[in-house]
PDB file of C-alpha atoms in Angstrom:
ATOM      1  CA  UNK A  18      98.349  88.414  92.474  1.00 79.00           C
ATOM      2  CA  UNK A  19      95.089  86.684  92.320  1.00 92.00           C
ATOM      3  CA  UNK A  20      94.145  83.733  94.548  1.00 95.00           C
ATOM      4  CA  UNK A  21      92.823  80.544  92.719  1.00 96.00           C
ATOM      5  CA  UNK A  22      88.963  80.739  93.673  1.00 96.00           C
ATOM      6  CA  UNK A  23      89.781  77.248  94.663  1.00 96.00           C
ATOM      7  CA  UNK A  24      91.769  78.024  97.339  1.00 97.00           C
ATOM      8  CA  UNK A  25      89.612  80.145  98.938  1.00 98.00           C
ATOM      9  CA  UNK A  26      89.297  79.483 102.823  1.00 97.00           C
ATOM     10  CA  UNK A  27      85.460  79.737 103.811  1.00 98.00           C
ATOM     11  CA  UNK A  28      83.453  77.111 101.472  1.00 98.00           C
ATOM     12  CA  UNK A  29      80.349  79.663 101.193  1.00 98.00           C
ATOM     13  CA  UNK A  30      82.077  82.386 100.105  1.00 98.00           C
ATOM     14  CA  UNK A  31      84.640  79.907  97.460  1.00 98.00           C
ATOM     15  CA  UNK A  32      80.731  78.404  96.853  1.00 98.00           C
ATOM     16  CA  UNK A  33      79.814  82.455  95.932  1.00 98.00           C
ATOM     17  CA  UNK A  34      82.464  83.106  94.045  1.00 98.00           C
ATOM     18  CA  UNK A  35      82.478  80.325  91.931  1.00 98.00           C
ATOM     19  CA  UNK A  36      78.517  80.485  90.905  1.00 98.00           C
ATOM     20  CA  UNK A  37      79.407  84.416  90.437  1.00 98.00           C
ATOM     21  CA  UNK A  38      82.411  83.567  87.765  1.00 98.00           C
ATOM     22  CA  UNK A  39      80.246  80.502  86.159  1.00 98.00           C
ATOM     23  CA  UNK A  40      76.837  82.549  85.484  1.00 97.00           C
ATOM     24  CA  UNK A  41      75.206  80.251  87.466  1.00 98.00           C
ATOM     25  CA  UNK A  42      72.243  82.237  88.772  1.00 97.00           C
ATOM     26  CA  UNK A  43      70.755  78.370  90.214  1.00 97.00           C
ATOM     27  CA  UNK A  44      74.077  77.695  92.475  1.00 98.00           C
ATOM     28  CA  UNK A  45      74.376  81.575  93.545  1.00 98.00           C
ATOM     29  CA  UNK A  46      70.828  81.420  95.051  1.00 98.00           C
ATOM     30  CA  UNK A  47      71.433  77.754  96.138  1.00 98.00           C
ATOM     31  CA  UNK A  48      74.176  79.104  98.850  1.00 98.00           C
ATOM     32  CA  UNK A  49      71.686  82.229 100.287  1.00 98.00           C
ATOM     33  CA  UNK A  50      69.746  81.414 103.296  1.00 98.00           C
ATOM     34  CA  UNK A  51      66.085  82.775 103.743  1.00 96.00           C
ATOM     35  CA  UNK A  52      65.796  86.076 103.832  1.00 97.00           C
ATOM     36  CA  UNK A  53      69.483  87.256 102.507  1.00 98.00           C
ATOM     37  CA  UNK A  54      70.653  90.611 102.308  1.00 98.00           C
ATOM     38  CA  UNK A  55      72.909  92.576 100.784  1.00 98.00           C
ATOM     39  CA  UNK A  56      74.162  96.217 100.387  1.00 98.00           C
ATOM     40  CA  UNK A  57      76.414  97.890  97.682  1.00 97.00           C
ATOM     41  CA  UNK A  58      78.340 101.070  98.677  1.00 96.00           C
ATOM     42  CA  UNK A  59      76.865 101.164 102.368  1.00 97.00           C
ATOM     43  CA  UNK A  60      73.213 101.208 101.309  1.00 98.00           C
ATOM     44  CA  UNK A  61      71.090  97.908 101.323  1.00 98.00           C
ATOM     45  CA  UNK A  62      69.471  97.099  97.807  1.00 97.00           C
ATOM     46  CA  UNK A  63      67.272  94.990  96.365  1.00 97.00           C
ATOM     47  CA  UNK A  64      68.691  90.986  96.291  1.00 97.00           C
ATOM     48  CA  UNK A  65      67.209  89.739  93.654  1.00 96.00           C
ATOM     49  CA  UNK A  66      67.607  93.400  91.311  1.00 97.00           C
ATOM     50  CA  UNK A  67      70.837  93.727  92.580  1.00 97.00           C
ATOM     51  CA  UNK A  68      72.217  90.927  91.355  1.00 97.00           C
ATOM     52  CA  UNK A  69      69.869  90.128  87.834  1.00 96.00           C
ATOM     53  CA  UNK A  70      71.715  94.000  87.339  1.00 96.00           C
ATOM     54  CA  UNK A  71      75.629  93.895  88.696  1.00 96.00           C
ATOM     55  CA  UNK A  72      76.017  89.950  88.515  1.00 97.00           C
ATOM     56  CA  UNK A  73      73.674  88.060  85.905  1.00 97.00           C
ATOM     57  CA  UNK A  74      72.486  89.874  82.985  1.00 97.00           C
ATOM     58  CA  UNK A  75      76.190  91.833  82.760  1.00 98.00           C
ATOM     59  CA  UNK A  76      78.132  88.887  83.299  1.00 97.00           C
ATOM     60  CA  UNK A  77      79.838  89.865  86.333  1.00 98.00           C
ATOM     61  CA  UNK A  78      83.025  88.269  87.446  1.00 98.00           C
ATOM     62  CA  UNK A  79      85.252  88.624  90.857  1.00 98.00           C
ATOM     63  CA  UNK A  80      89.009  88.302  90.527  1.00 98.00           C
ATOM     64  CA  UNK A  81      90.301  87.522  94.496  1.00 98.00           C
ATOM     65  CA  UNK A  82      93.380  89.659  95.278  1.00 97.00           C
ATOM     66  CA  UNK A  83      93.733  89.368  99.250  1.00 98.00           C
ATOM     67  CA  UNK A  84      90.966  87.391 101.451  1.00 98.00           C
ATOM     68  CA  UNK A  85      91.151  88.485 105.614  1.00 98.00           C
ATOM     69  CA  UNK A  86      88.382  87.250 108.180  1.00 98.00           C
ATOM     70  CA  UNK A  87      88.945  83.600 107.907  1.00 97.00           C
ATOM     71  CA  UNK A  88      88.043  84.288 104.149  1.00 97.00           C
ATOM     72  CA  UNK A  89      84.719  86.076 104.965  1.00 98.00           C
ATOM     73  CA  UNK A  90      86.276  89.272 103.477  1.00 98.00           C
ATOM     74  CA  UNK A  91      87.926  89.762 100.034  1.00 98.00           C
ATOM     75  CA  UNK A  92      89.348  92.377  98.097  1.00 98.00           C
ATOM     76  CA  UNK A  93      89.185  91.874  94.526  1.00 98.00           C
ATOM     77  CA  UNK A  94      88.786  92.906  90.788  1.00 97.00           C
ATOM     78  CA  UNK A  95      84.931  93.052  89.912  1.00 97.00           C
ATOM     79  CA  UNK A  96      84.132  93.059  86.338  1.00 98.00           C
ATOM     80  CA  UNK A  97      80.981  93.162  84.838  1.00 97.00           C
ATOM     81  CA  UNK A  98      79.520  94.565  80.919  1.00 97.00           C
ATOM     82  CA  UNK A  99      77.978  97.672  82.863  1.00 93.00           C
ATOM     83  CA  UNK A 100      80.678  99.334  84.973  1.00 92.00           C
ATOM     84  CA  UNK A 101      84.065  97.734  83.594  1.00 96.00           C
ATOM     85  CA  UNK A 102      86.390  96.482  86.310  1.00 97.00           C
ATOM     86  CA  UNK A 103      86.471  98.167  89.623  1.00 96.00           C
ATOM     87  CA  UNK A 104      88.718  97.160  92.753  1.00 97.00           C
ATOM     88  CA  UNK A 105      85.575  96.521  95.096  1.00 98.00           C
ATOM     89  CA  UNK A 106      85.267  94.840  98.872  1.00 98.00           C
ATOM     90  CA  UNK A 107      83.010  91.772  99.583  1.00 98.00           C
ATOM     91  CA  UNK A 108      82.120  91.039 103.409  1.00 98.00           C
ATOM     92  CA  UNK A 109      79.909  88.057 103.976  1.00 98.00           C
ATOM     93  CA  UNK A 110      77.947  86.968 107.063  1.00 98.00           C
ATOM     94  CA  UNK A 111      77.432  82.914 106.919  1.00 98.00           C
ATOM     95  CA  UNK A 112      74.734  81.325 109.000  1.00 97.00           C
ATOM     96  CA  UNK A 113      75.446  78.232 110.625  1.00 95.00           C
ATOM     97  CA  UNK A 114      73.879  76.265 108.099  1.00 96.00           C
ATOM     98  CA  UNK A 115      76.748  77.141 105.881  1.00 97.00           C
ATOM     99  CA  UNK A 116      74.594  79.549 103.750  1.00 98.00           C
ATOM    100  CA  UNK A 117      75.335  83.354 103.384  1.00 98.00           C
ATOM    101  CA  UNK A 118      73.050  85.768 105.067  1.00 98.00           C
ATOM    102  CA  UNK A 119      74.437  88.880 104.078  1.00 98.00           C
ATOM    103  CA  UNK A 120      76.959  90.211 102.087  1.00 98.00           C
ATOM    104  CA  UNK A 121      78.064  93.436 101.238  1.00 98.00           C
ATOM    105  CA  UNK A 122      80.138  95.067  98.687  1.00 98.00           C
ATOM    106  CA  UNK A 123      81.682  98.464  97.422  1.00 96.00           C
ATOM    107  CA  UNK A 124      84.410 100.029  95.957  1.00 95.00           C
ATOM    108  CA  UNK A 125      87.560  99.411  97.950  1.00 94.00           C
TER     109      UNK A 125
END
């Protein structure tokens, strides 16, 4: 069963998933702090390729399943126009600003 994005427990990561599911490239790069990084399948990539390729330009969306970590870990149902859906893991690392720092992802 899929959990409501709104009741997601950490507000950064509910923040990231929302702007992910919107398209809203503005509010995704809002909630990074300086300097963010991210890795996909246990190798860091590119931030700004990464997502314009998985997230942006192939309208990616996250589907919640199960959230663990005070809701600074998800497993969910990633979609995007490239790879189809795939069951995937998100981790995120929030600074104490509130904005995420790193995140990483991969197939679950």
């Amino acid at each position: 069963m899929t959990i409501q994005t709104a009741r997601l427990s950490d507000p950064a990561v509910r923040a990231f998933v929302s702007a992910v599911n919107a398209h809203d490239r503005e509010a995704f790069l809002s909630l990074l702090a300086p300097g963010a990084t991210m890795a996909d399948d246990g190798s860091d990539r590119d931030l700004d390729e990464w997502i314009d390729r998985e997230i942006f330009s192939s309208h990616g969306h996250i589907d919640v399943d199960k959230e663990s970590n005070g809701g600074r870990s998800l497993l969910a149902h990633y979609s995007n126009d490239t790879w189809g859906e795939m069951r995937t893991r998100w981790d995120f690392t929030v600074a104490e600003d509130g904005r995420i720092s790193r995140f990483e992802t991969g197939q679950a």
